[in-house]
Amino acid sequence: MLSGRIAVVTGSSRGIGREIAVTLAAKGATVIVNYNGSAEKAGEVVDVIREAGGEAEAVQCNVSDFNQSAELIKYVIKTYGRIDILVNNAGITRDNLLMKMSEEEFDAVLNTNLKGAFNCIRHASRQMLKQRSGRIINISSISGIMGNAGQANYSASKAGIIGLTKSVARELASRGITVNAIAPGFIDTEMTAVLTDNVRKAAEENIPMKHFGSTKDVANTAAFLASEEAGYITGQVICVDGGMAM
């Protein structure tokens, strides 16, 4: 399905990013597992992929840094000759009520989540334009659609990703490059594992399907958008949220 494709998945040492990396590799793509903090966790993802017969390597890069992002993409192109799939998944949270939120908390989230996506698209799109093909998949959130108390920074960054997705989709569509966003709802990850039973139960009550999604639900959507089958889909935001944002 994705045989011969070269994929970069940012922030893929854990959670949704990890599952996307493993899923793309299982479908034949060579995956660059990007991480910023934990080389050990990124190495584990590479090991999982290789043990299943896939191809992957881990590459460190802080995507919020414009120049580091340029070096990441430059390395991929130099090593593999092309880049076919870019998944902008790297993201952080610094939750706080607006009146208590520091400038650092706001800036850190915007720099990683939104500017990081811009940086990687900015550098990868040049190669995709040369190829006249490419798939860019940005991981947003239902928080970027609905808003969420205590997450003004995170919601703003994820709403920004939606605007970025639509603008870039318009710019690149004529050259065979699709740009789409996925907006996950409540997904079982390390991030949601810390929720108390009461908070989790209240969240499930707000989900029409009454349960959290899995990282596989998001990864399968990403794999579809990366495939030839999704060749006529661009500028879209697909909510993987059990119906929460409808």
mmCIF file with all atom_site columns, N, CA and C in Angstrom, residues 69-140:
data_model
loop_
_atom_site.group_PDB
_atom_site.id
_atom_site.type_symbol
_atom_site.label_atom_id
_atom_site.label_alt_id
_atom_site.label_comp_id
_atom_site.label_asym_id
_atom_site.label_entity_id
_atom_site.label_seq_id
_atom_site.pdbx_PDB_ins_code
_atom_site.Cartn_x
_atom_site.Cartn_y
_atom_site.Cartn_z
_atom_site.occupancy
_atom_site.B_iso_or_equiv
_atom_site.pdbx_formal_charge
_atom_site.auth_seq_id
_atom_site.auth_comp_id
_atom_site.auth_asym_id
_atom_site.auth_atom_id
_atom_site.pdbx_PDB_model_num
ATOM 1   N N  . SER A 1 69  ? 14.688 21.840 12.123 1.00 0.00 ? 69  SER A N  1
ATOM 2   C CA . SER A 1 69  ? 13.708 21.221 11.232 1.00 0.00 ? 69  SER A CA 1
ATOM 3   C C  . SER A 1 69  ? 14.253 21.131 9.807  1.00 0.00 ? 69  SER A C  1
ATOM 4   N N  . ALA A 1 70  ? 14.962 22.177 9.381  1.00 0.00 ? 70  ALA A N  1
ATOM 5   C CA . ALA A 1 70  ? 15.574 22.175 8.047  1.00 0.00 ? 70  ALA A CA 1
ATOM 6   C C  . ALA A 1 70  ? 16.588 21.050 7.937  1.00 0.00 ? 70  ALA A C  1
ATOM 7   N N  . GLU A 1 71  ? 17.380 20.859 8.995  1.00 0.00 ? 71  GLU A N  1
ATOM 8   C CA . GLU A 1 71  ? 18.397 19.806 8.985  1.00 0.00 ? 71  GLU A CA 1
ATOM 9   C C  . GLU A 1 71  ? 17.768 18.417 8.962  1.00 0.00 ? 71  GLU A C  1
ATOM 10  N N  . LEU A 1 72  ? 16.657 18.256 9.675  1.00 0.00 ? 72  LEU A N  1
ATOM 11  C CA . LEU A 1 72  ? 15.941 16.971 9.675  1.00 0.00 ? 72  LEU A CA 1
ATOM 12  C C  . LEU A 1 72  ? 15.506 16.606 8.256  1.00 0.00 ? 72  LEU A C  1
ATOM 13  N N  . ILE A 1 73  ? 14.845 17.533 7.583  1.00 0.00 ? 73  ILE A N  1
ATOM 14  C CA . ILE A 1 73  ? 14.342 17.265 6.235  1.00 0.00 ? 73  ILE A CA 1
ATOM 15  C C  . ILE A 1 73  ? 15.507 17.083 5.262  1.00 0.00 ? 73  ILE A C  1
ATOM 16  N N  . LYS A 1 74  ? 16.540 17.895 5.420  1.00 0.00 ? 74  LYS A N  1
ATOM 17  C CA . LYS A 1 74  ? 17.717 17.793 4.556  1.00 0.00 ? 74  LYS A CA 1
ATOM 18  C C  . LYS A 1 74  ? 18.365 16.407 4.692  1.00 0.00 ? 74  LYS A C  1
ATOM 19  N N  . TYR A 1 75  ? 18.450 15.922 5.930  1.00 0.00 ? 75  TYR A N  1
ATOM 20  C CA . TYR A 1 75  ? 19.029 14.593 6.179  1.00 0.00 ? 75  TYR A CA 1
ATOM 21  C C  . TYR A 1 75  ? 18.205 13.498 5.508  1.00 0.00 ? 75  TYR A C  1
ATOM 22  N N  . VAL A 1 76  ? 16.885 13.597 5.626  1.00 0.00 ? 76  VAL A N  1
ATOM 23  C CA . VAL A 1 76  ? 16.002 12.581 5.036  1.00 0.00 ? 76  VAL A CA 1
ATOM 24  C C  . VAL A 1 76  ? 16.171 12.546 3.520  1.00 0.00 ? 76  VAL A C  1
ATOM 25  N N  . ILE A 1 77  ? 16.191 13.711 2.898  1.00 0.00 ? 77  ILE A N  1
ATOM 26  C CA . ILE A 1 77  ? 16.309 13.784 1.436  1.00 0.00 ? 77  ILE A CA 1
ATOM 27  C C  . ILE A 1 77  ? 17.679 13.286 0.979  1.00 0.00 ? 77  ILE A C  1
ATOM 28  N N  . LYS A 1 78  ? 18.713 13.656 1.732  1.00 0.00 ? 78  LYS A N  1
ATOM 29  C CA . LYS A 1 78  ? 20.073 13.218 1.387  1.00 0.00 ? 78  LYS A CA 1
ATOM 30  C C  . LYS A 1 78  ? 20.208 11.699 1.516  1.00 0.00 ? 78  LYS A C  1
ATOM 31  N N  . THR A 1 79  ? 19.586 11.139 2.545  1.00 0.00 ? 79  THR A N  1
ATOM 32  C CA . THR A 1 79  ? 19.713 9.700  2.838  1.00 0.00 ? 79  THR A CA 1
ATOM 33  C C  . THR A 1 79  ? 18.810 8.842  1.943  1.00 0.00 ? 79  THR A C  1
ATOM 34  N N  . TYR A 1 80  ? 17.587 9.312  1.721  1.00 0.00 ? 80  TYR A N  1
ATOM 35  C CA . TYR A 1 80  ? 16.594 8.482  1.027  1.00 0.00 ? 80  TYR A CA 1
ATOM 36  C C  . TYR A 1 80  ? 16.196 9.007  -0.352 1.00 0.00 ? 80  TYR A C  1
ATOM 37  N N  . GLY A 1 81  ? 16.627 10.221 -0.663 1.00 0.00 ? 81  GLY A N  1
ATOM 38  C CA . GLY A 1 81  ? 16.379 10.754 -2.001 1.00 0.00 ? 81  GLY A CA 1
ATOM 39  C C  . GLY A 1 81  ? 15.033 11.414 -2.206 1.00 0.00 ? 81  GLY A C  1
ATOM 40  N N  . ARG A 1 82  ? 14.138 11.305 -1.211 1.00 0.00 ? 82  ARG A N  1
ATOM 41  C CA . ARG A 1 82  ? 12.792 11.864 -1.362 1.00 0.00 ? 82  ARG A CA 1
ATOM 42  C C  . ARG A 1 82  ? 12.076 11.899 -0.015 1.00 0.00 ? 82  ARG A C  1
ATOM 43  N N  . ILE A 1 83  ? 10.954 12.562 0.022  1.00 0.00 ? 83  ILE A N  1
ATOM 44  C CA . ILE A 1 83  ? 10.060 12.502 1.181  1.00 0.00 ? 83  ILE A CA 1
ATOM 45  C C  . ILE A 1 83  ? 8.633  12.502 0.647  1.00 0.00 ? 83  ILE A C  1
ATOM 46  N N  . ASP A 1 84  ? 7.909  11.466 0.984  1.00 0.00 ? 84  ASP A N  1
ATOM 47  C CA . ASP A 1 84  ? 6.561  11.273 0.430  1.00 0.00 ? 84  ASP A CA 1
ATOM 48  C C  . ASP A 1 84  ? 5.449  11.611 1.406  1.00 0.00 ? 84  ASP A C  1
ATOM 49  N N  . ILE A 1 85  ? 5.711  11.366 2.680  1.00 0.00 ? 85  ILE A N  1
ATOM 50  C CA . ILE A 1 85  ? 4.672  11.544 3.703  1.00 0.00 ? 85  ILE A CA 1
ATOM 51  C C  . ILE A 1 85  ? 5.269  12.316 4.879  1.00 0.00 ? 85  ILE A C  1
ATOM 52  N N  . LEU A 1 86  ? 4.597  13.370 5.279  1.00 0.00 ? 86  LEU A N  1
ATOM 53  C CA . LEU A 1 86  ? 4.997  14.119 6.470  1.00 0.00 ? 86  LEU A CA 1
ATOM 54  C C  . LEU A 1 86  ? 3.806  14.146 7.424  1.00 0.00 ? 86  LEU A C  1
ATOM 55  N N  . VAL A 1 87  ? 3.995  13.601 8.614  1.00 0.00 ? 87  VAL A N  1
ATOM 56  C CA . VAL A 1 87  ? 2.954  13.645 9.642  1.00 0.00 ? 87  VAL A CA 1
ATOM 57  C C  . VAL A 1 87  ? 3.434  14.557 10.763 1.00 0.00 ? 87  VAL A C  1
ATOM 58  N N  . ASN A 1 88  ? 2.780  15.705 10.909 1.00 0.00 ? 88  ASN A N  1
ATOM 59  C CA . ASN A 1 88  ? 3.124  16.647 11.968 1.00 0.00 ? 88  ASN A CA 1
ATOM 60  C C  . ASN A 1 88  ? 2.317  16.319 13.208 1.00 0.00 ? 88  ASN A C  1
ATOM 61  N N  . ASN A 1 89  ? 2.934  15.519 14.071 1.00 0.00 ? 89  ASN A N  1
ATOM 62  C CA . ASN A 1 89  ? 2.257  15.033 15.265 1.00 0.00 ? 89  ASN A CA 1
ATOM 63  C C  . ASN A 1 89  ? 2.840  15.619 16.553 1.00 0.00 ? 89  ASN A C  1
ATOM 64  N N  . ALA A 1 90  ? 4.074  16.101 16.517 1.00 0.00 ? 90  ALA A N  1
ATOM 65  C CA . ALA A 1 90  ? 4.738  16.577 17.738 1.00 0.00 ? 90  ALA A CA 1
ATOM 66  C C  . ALA A 1 90  ? 3.878  17.616 18.441 1.00 0.00 ? 90  ALA A C  1
ATOM 67  N N  . GLY A 1 91  ? 3.662  17.406 19.727 1.00 0.00 ? 91  GLY A N  1
ATOM 68  C CA . GLY A 1 91  ? 2.826  18.337 20.472 1.00 0.00 ? 91  GLY A CA 1
ATOM 69  C C  . GLY A 1 91  ? 3.062  18.230 21.965 1.00 0.00 ? 91  GLY A C  1
ATOM 70  N N  . ILE A 1 92  ? 2.859  19.348 22.650 1.00 0.00 ? 92  ILE A N  1
ATOM 71  C CA . ILE A 1 92  ? 2.991  19.376 24.109 1.00 0.00 ? 92  ILE A CA 1
ATOM 72  C C  . ILE A 1 92  ? 1.773  20.092 24.698 1.00 0.00 ? 92  ILE A C  1
ATOM 73  N N  . THR A 1 93  ? 1.564  19.920 25.981 1.00 0.00 ? 93  THR A N  1
ATOM 74  C CA . THR A 1 93  ? 0.536  20.671 26.706 1.00 0.00 ? 93  THR A CA 1
ATOM 75  C C  . THR A 1 93  ? 1.184  21.393 27.882 1.00 0.00 ? 93  THR A C  1
ATOM 76  N N  . ARG A 1 94  ? 0.648  22.556 28.202 1.00 0.00 ? 94  ARG A N  1
ATOM 77  C CA . ARG A 1 94  ? 1.017  23.305 29.416 1.00 0.00 ? 94  ARG A CA 1
ATOM 78  C C  . ARG A 1 94  ? -0.288 23.904 29.938 1.00 0.00 ? 94  ARG A C  1
ATOM 79  N N  . ASP A 1 95  ? -1.168 23.022 30.444 1.00 0.00 ? 95  ASP A N  1
ATOM 80  C CA . ASP A 1 95  ? -2.520 23.431 30.804 1.00 0.00 ? 95  ASP A CA 1
ATOM 81  C C  . ASP A 1 95  ? -2.540 24.386 31.995 1.00 0.00 ? 95  ASP A C  1
ATOM 82  N N  . ASN A 1 96  ? -3.391 25.408 31.872 1.00 0.00 ? 96  ASN A N  1
ATOM 83  C CA . ASN A 1 96  ? -3.591 26.353 32.965 1.00 0.00 ? 96  ASN A CA 1
ATOM 84  C C  . ASN A 1 96  ? -4.776 27.243 32.616 1.00 0.00 ? 96  ASN A C  1
ATOM 85  N N  . LEU A 1 97  ? -5.452 27.759 33.625 1.00 0.00 ? 97  LEU A N  1
ATOM 86  C CA . LEU A 1 97  ? -6.502 28.735 33.358 1.00 0.00 ? 97  LEU A CA 1
ATOM 87  C C  . LEU A 1 97  ? -5.868 29.996 32.780 1.00 0.00 ? 97  LEU A C  1
ATOM 88  N N  . LEU A 1 98  ? -6.590 30.665 31.897 1.00 0.00 ? 98  LEU A N  1
ATOM 89  C CA . LEU A 1 98  ? -6.046 31.821 31.198 1.00 0.00 ? 98  LEU A CA 1
ATOM 90  C C  . LEU A 1 98  ? -5.457 32.857 32.147 1.00 0.00 ? 98  LEU A C  1
ATOM 91  N N  . MET A 1 99  ? -6.161 33.154 33.242 1.00 0.00 ? 99  MET A N  1
ATOM 92  C CA . MET A 1 99  ? -5.699 34.193 34.171 1.00 0.00 ? 99  MET A CA 1
ATOM 93  C C  . MET A 1 99  ? -4.424 33.792 34.904 1.00 0.00 ? 99  MET A C  1
ATOM 94  N N  . LYS A 1 100 ? -4.112 32.502 34.895 1.00 0.00 ? 100 LYS A N  1
ATOM 95  C CA . LYS A 1 100 ? -2.892 32.030 35.557 1.00 0.00 ? 100 LYS A CA 1
ATOM 96  C C  . LYS A 1 100 ? -1.804 31.636 34.565 1.00 0.00 ? 100 LYS A C  1
ATOM 97  N N  . MET A 1 101 ? -2.150 31.596 33.279 1.00 0.00 ? 101 MET A N  1
ATOM 98  C CA . MET A 1 101 ? -1.212 31.116 32.263 1.00 0.00 ? 101 MET A CA 1
ATOM 99  C C  . MET A 1 101 ? -0.065 32.104 32.056 1.00 0.00 ? 101 MET A C  1
ATOM 100 N N  . SER A 1 102 ? 1.145  31.584 32.092 1.00 0.00 ? 102 SER A N  1
ATOM 101 C CA . SER A 1 102 ? 2.309  32.447 31.877 1.00 0.00 ? 102 SER A CA 1
ATOM 102 C C  . SER A 1 102 ? 2.581  32.600 30.386 1.00 0.00 ? 102 SER A C  1
ATOM 103 N N  . GLU A 1 103 ? 3.340  33.614 30.056 1.00 0.00 ? 103 GLU A N  1
ATOM 104 C CA . GLU A 1 103 ? 3.741  33.815 28.662 1.00 0.00 ? 103 GLU A CA 1
ATOM 105 C C  . GLU A 1 103 ? 4.550  32.613 28.170 1.00 0.00 ? 103 GLU A C  1
ATOM 106 N N  . GLU A 1 104 ? 5.384  32.067 29.044 1.00 0.00 ? 104 GLU A N  1
ATOM 107 C CA . GLU A 1 104 ? 6.204  30.910 28.672 1.00 0.00 ? 104 GLU A CA 1
ATOM 108 C C  . GLU A 1 104 ? 5.333  29.706 28.346 1.00 0.00 ? 104 GLU A C  1
ATOM 109 N N  . GLU A 1 105 ? 4.274  29.500 29.143 1.00 0.00 ? 105 GLU A N  1
ATOM 110 C CA . GLU A 1 105 ? 3.370  28.369 28.896 1.00 0.00 ? 105 GLU A CA 1
ATOM 111 C C  . GLU A 1 105 ? 2.648  28.530 27.565 1.00 0.00 ? 105 GLU A C  1
ATOM 112 N N  . PHE A 1 106 ? 2.260  29.756 27.246 1.00 0.00 ? 106 PHE A N  1
ATOM 113 C CA . PHE A 1 106 ? 1.589  30.002 25.969 1.00 0.00 ? 106 PHE A CA 1
ATOM 114 C C  . PHE A 1 106 ? 2.555  29.805 24.808 1.00 0.00 ? 106 PHE A C  1
ATOM 115 N N  . ASP A 1 107 ? 3.710  30.434 24.906 1.00 0.00 ? 107 ASP A N  1
ATOM 116 C CA . ASP A 1 107 ? 4.681  30.385 23.808 1.00 0.00 ? 107 ASP A CA 1
ATOM 117 C C  . ASP A 1 107 ? 5.203  28.974 23.544 1.00 0.00 ? 107 ASP A C  1
ATOM 118 N N  . ALA A 1 108 ? 5.468  28.227 24.608 1.00 0.00 ? 108 ALA A N  1
ATOM 119 C CA . ALA A 1 108 ? 6.033  26.877 24.448 1.00 0.00 ? 108 ALA A CA 1
ATOM 120 C C  . ALA A 1 108 ? 5.096  25.984 23.643 1.00 0.00 ? 108 ALA A C  1
ATOM 121 N N  . VAL A 1 109 ? 3.801  26.059 23.943 1.00 0.00 ? 109 VAL A N  1
ATOM 122 C CA . VAL A 1 109 ? 2.817  25.215 23.249 1.00 0.00 ? 109 VAL A CA 1
ATOM 123 C C  . VAL A 1 109 ? 2.655  25.653 21.793 1.00 0.00 ? 109 VAL A C  1
ATOM 124 N N  . LEU A 1 110 ? 2.567  26.960 21.560 1.00 0.00 ? 110 LEU A N  1
ATOM 125 C CA . LEU A 1 110 ? 2.436  27.454 20.180 1.00 0.00 ? 110 LEU A CA 1
ATOM 126 C C  . LEU A 1 110 ? 3.684  27.130 19.356 1.00 0.00 ? 110 LEU A C  1
ATOM 127 N N  . ASN A 1 111 ? 4.847  27.255 19.984 1.00 0.00 ? 111 ASN A N  1
ATOM 128 C CA . ASN A 1 111 ? 6.097  27.014 19.253 1.00 0.00 ? 111 ASN A CA 1
ATOM 129 C C  . ASN A 1 111 ? 6.255  25.567 18.821 1.00 0.00 ? 111 ASN A C  1
ATOM 130 N N  . THR A 1 112 ? 5.896  24.637 19.688 1.00 0.00 ? 112 THR A N  1
ATOM 131 C CA . THR A 1 112 ? 6.022  23.216 19.333 1.00 0.00 ? 112 THR A CA 1
ATOM 132 C C  . THR A 1 112 ? 4.879  22.775 18.430 1.00 0.00 ? 112 THR A C  1
ATOM 133 N N  . ASN A 1 113 ? 3.647  23.052 18.840 1.00 0.00 ? 113 ASN A N  1
ATOM 134 C CA . ASN A 1 113 ? 2.484  22.490 18.147 1.00 0.00 ? 113 ASN A CA 1
ATOM 135 C C  . ASN A 1 113 ? 2.214  23.135 16.793 1.00 0.00 ? 113 ASN A C  1
ATOM 136 N N  . LEU A 1 114 ? 2.254  24.460 16.742 1.00 0.00 ? 114 LEU A N  1
ATOM 137 C CA . LEU A 1 114 ? 1.901  25.170 15.512 1.00 0.00 ? 114 LEU A CA 1
ATOM 138 C C  . LEU A 1 114 ? 3.133  25.558 14.692 1.00 0.00 ? 114 LEU A C  1
ATOM 139 N N  . LYS A 1 115 ? 4.084  26.223 15.321 1.00 0.00 ? 115 LYS A N  1
ATOM 140 C CA . LYS A 1 115 ? 5.283  26.618 14.579 1.00 0.00 ? 115 LYS A CA 1
ATOM 141 C C  . LYS A 1 115 ? 6.064  25.385 14.134 1.00 0.00 ? 115 LYS A C  1
ATOM 142 N N  . GLY A 1 116 ? 6.047  24.330 14.954 1.00 0.00 ? 116 GLY A N  1
ATOM 143 C CA . GLY A 1 116 ? 6.724  23.089 14.573 1.00 0.00 ? 116 GLY A CA 1
ATOM 144 C C  . GLY A 1 116 ? 6.151  22.505 13.298 1.00 0.00 ? 116 GLY A C  1
ATOM 145 N N  . ALA A 1 117 ? 4.821  22.548 13.177 1.00 0.00 ? 117 ALA A N  1
ATOM 146 C CA . ALA A 1 117 ? 4.171  22.055 11.956 1.00 0.00 ? 117 ALA A CA 1
ATOM 147 C C  . ALA A 1 117 ? 4.551  22.930 10.769 1.00 0.00 ? 117 ALA A C  1
ATOM 148 N N  . PHE A 1 118 ? 4.512  24.256 10.973 1.00 0.00 ? 118 PHE A N  1
ATOM 149 C CA . PHE A 1 118 ? 4.924  25.178 9.906  1.00 0.00 ? 118 PHE A CA 1
ATOM 150 C C  . PHE A 1 118 ? 6.350  24.898 9.459  1.00 0.00 ? 118 PHE A C  1
ATOM 151 N N  . ASN A 1 119 ? 7.258  24.762 10.429 1.00 0.00 ? 119 ASN A N  1
ATOM 152 C CA . ASN A 1 119 ? 8.673  24.541 10.101 1.00 0.00 ? 119 ASN A CA 1
ATOM 153 C C  . ASN A 1 119 ? 8.859  23.325 9.198  1.00 0.00 ? 119 ASN A C  1
ATOM 154 N N  . CYS A 1 120 ? 8.252  22.224 9.590  1.00 0.00 ? 120 CYS A N  1
ATOM 155 C CA . CYS A 1 120 ? 8.449  20.973 8.837  1.00 0.00 ? 120 CYS A CA 1
ATOM 156 C C  . CYS A 1 120 ? 7.798  21.040 7.454  1.00 0.00 ? 120 CYS A C  1
ATOM 157 N N  . ILE A 1 121 ? 6.605  21.641 7.388  1.00 0.00 ? 121 ILE A N  1
ATOM 158 C CA . ILE A 1 121 ? 5.943  21.793 6.083  1.00 0.00 ? 121 ILE A CA 1
ATOM 159 C C  . ILE A 1 121 ? 6.772  22.693 5.183  1.00 0.00 ? 121 ILE A C  1
ATOM 160 N N  . ARG A 1 122 ? 7.245  23.789 5.737  1.00 0.00 ? 122 ARG A N  1
ATOM 161 C CA . ARG A 1 122 ? 8.032  24.768 4.985  1.00 0.00 ? 122 ARG A CA 1
ATOM 162 C C  . ARG A 1 122 ? 9.234  24.111 4.319  1.00 0.00 ? 122 ARG A C  1
ATOM 163 N N  . HIS A 1 123 ? 9.913  23.241 5.038  1.00 0.00 ? 123 HIS A N  1
ATOM 164 C CA . HIS A 1 123 ? 11.132 22.617 4.502  1.00 0.00 ? 123 HIS A CA 1
ATOM 165 C C  . HIS A 1 123 ? 10.826 21.405 3.621  1.00 0.00 ? 123 HIS A C  1
ATOM 166 N N  . ALA A 1 124 ? 9.810  20.622 3.987  1.00 0.00 ? 124 ALA A N  1
ATOM 167 C CA . ALA A 1 124 ? 9.501  19.407 3.217  1.00 0.00 ? 124 ALA A CA 1
ATOM 168 C C  . ALA A 1 124 ? 8.787  19.713 1.911  1.00 0.00 ? 124 ALA A C  1
ATOM 169 N N  . SER A 1 125 ? 8.011  20.793 1.887  1.00 0.00 ? 125 SER A N  1
ATOM 170 C CA . SER A 1 125 ? 7.193  21.077 0.702  1.00 0.00 ? 125 SER A CA 1
ATOM 171 C C  . SER A 1 125 ? 8.045  21.364 -0.536 1.00 0.00 ? 125 SER A C  1
ATOM 172 N N  . ARG A 1 126 ? 9.228  21.917 -0.356 1.00 0.00 ? 126 ARG A N  1
ATOM 173 C CA . ARG A 1 126 ? 10.102 22.201 -1.500 1.00 0.00 ? 126 ARG A CA 1
ATOM 174 C C  . ARG A 1 126 ? 10.425 20.916 -2.262 1.00 0.00 ? 126 ARG A C  1
ATOM 175 N N  . GLN A 1 127 ? 10.765 19.861 -1.508 1.00 0.00 ? 127 GLN A N  1
ATOM 176 C CA . GLN A 1 127 ? 11.069 18.574 -2.131 1.00 0.00 ? 127 GLN A CA 1
ATOM 177 C C  . GLN A 1 127 ? 9.825  17.958 -2.754 1.00 0.00 ? 127 GLN A C  1
ATOM 178 N N  . MET A 1 128 ? 8.686  18.070 -2.058 1.00 0.00 ? 128 MET A N  1
ATOM 179 C CA . MET A 1 128 ? 7.435  17.524 -2.583 1.00 0.00 ? 128 MET A CA 1
ATOM 180 C C  . MET A 1 128 ? 7.031  18.231 -3.878 1.00 0.00 ? 128 MET A C  1
ATOM 181 N N  . LEU A 1 129 ? 7.278  19.533 -3.950 1.00 0.00 ? 129 LEU A N  1
ATOM 182 C CA . LEU A 1 129 ? 6.985  20.281 -5.182 1.00 0.00 ? 129 LEU A CA 1
ATOM 183 C C  . LEU A 1 129 ? 7.828  19.772 -6.345 1.00 0.00 ? 129 LEU A C  1
ATOM 184 N N  . LYS A 1 130 ? 9.089  19.472 -6.055 1.00 0.00 ? 130 LYS A N  1
ATOM 185 C CA . LYS A 1 130 ? 9.964  18.908 -7.095 1.00 0.00 ? 130 LYS A CA 1
ATOM 186 C C  . LYS A 1 130 ? 9.439  17.560 -7.564 1.00 0.00 ? 130 LYS A C  1
ATOM 187 N N  . GLN A 1 131 ? 8.956  16.763 -6.622 1.00 0.00 ? 131 GLN A N  1
ATOM 188 C CA . GLN A 1 131 ? 8.444  15.424 -6.940 1.00 0.00 ? 131 GLN A CA 1
ATOM 189 C C  . GLN A 1 131 ? 7.069  15.480 -7.607 1.00 0.00 ? 131 GLN A C  1
ATOM 190 N N  . ARG A 1 132 ? 6.380  16.618 -7.406 1.00 0.00 ? 132 ARG A N  1
ATOM 191 C CA . ARG A 1 132 ? 4.987  16.774 -7.821 1.00 0.00 ? 132 ARG A CA 1
ATOM 192 C C  . ARG A 1 132 ? 4.093  15.720 -7.153 1.00 0.00 ? 132 ARG A C  1
ATOM 193 N N  . SER A 1 133 ? 4.422  15.421 -5.920 1.00 0.00 ? 133 SER A N  1
ATOM 194 C CA . SER A 1 133 ? 3.609  14.479 -5.137 1.00 0.00 ? 133 SER A CA 1
ATOM 195 C C  . SER A 1 133 ? 3.980  14.594 -3.669 1.00 0.00 ? 133 SER A C  1
ATOM 196 N N  . GLY A 1 134 ? 3.033  14.252 -2.819 1.00 0.00 ? 134 GLY A N  1
ATOM 197 C CA . GLY A 1 134 ? 3.301  14.256 -1.385 1.00 0.00 ? 134 GLY A CA 1
ATOM 198 C C  . GLY A 1 134 ? 2.014  14.220 -0.584 1.00 0.00 ? 134 GLY A C  1
ATOM 199 N N  . ARG A 1 135 ? 2.159  13.773 0.654  1.00 0.00 ? 135 ARG A N  1
ATOM 200 C CA . ARG A 1 135 ? 1.031  13.725 1.588  1.00 0.00 ? 135 ARG A CA 1
ATOM 201 C C  . ARG A 1 135 ? 1.474  14.397 2.887  1.00 0.00 ? 135 ARG A C  1
ATOM 202 N N  . ILE A 1 136 ? 0.767  15.458 3.264  1.00 0.00 ? 136 ILE A N  1
ATOM 203 C CA . ILE A 1 136 ? 1.039  16.130 4.534  1.00 0.00 ? 136 ILE A CA 1
ATOM 204 C C  . ILE A 1 136 ? -0.184 15.934 5.423  1.00 0.00 ? 136 ILE A C  1
ATOM 205 N N  . ILE A 1 137 ? 0.054  15.402 6.615  1.00 0.00 ? 137 ILE A N  1
ATOM 206 C CA . ILE A 1 137 ? -1.028 15.101 7.551  1.00 0.00 ? 137 ILE A CA 1
ATOM 207 C C  . ILE A 1 137 ? -0.700 15.783 8.874  1.00 0.00 ? 137 ILE A C  1
ATOM 208 N N  . ASN A 1 138 ? -1.549 16.700 9.291  1.00 0.00 ? 138 ASN A N  1
ATOM 209 C CA . ASN A 1 138 ? -1.322 17.456 10.515 1.00 0.00 ? 138 ASN A CA 1
ATOM 210 C C  . ASN A 1 138 ? -2.266 16.986 11.610 1.00 0.00 ? 138 ASN A C  1
ATOM 211 N N  . ILE A 1 139 ? -1.717 16.721 12.790 1.00 0.00 ? 139 ILE A N  1
ATOM 212 C CA . ILE A 1 139 ? -2.549 16.254 13.889 1.00 0.00 ? 139 ILE A CA 1
ATOM 213 C C  . ILE A 1 139 ? -3.042 17.457 14.696 1.00 0.00 ? 139 ILE A C  1
ATOM 214 N N  . SER A 1 140 ? -4.330 17.729 14.567 1.00 0.00 ? 140 SER A N  1
ATOM 215 C CA . SER A 1 140 ? -4.971 18.806 15.316 1.00 0.00 ? 140 SER A CA 1
ATOM 216 C C  . SER A 1 140 ? -5.624 18.175 16.552 1.00 0.00 ? 140 SER A C  1
#
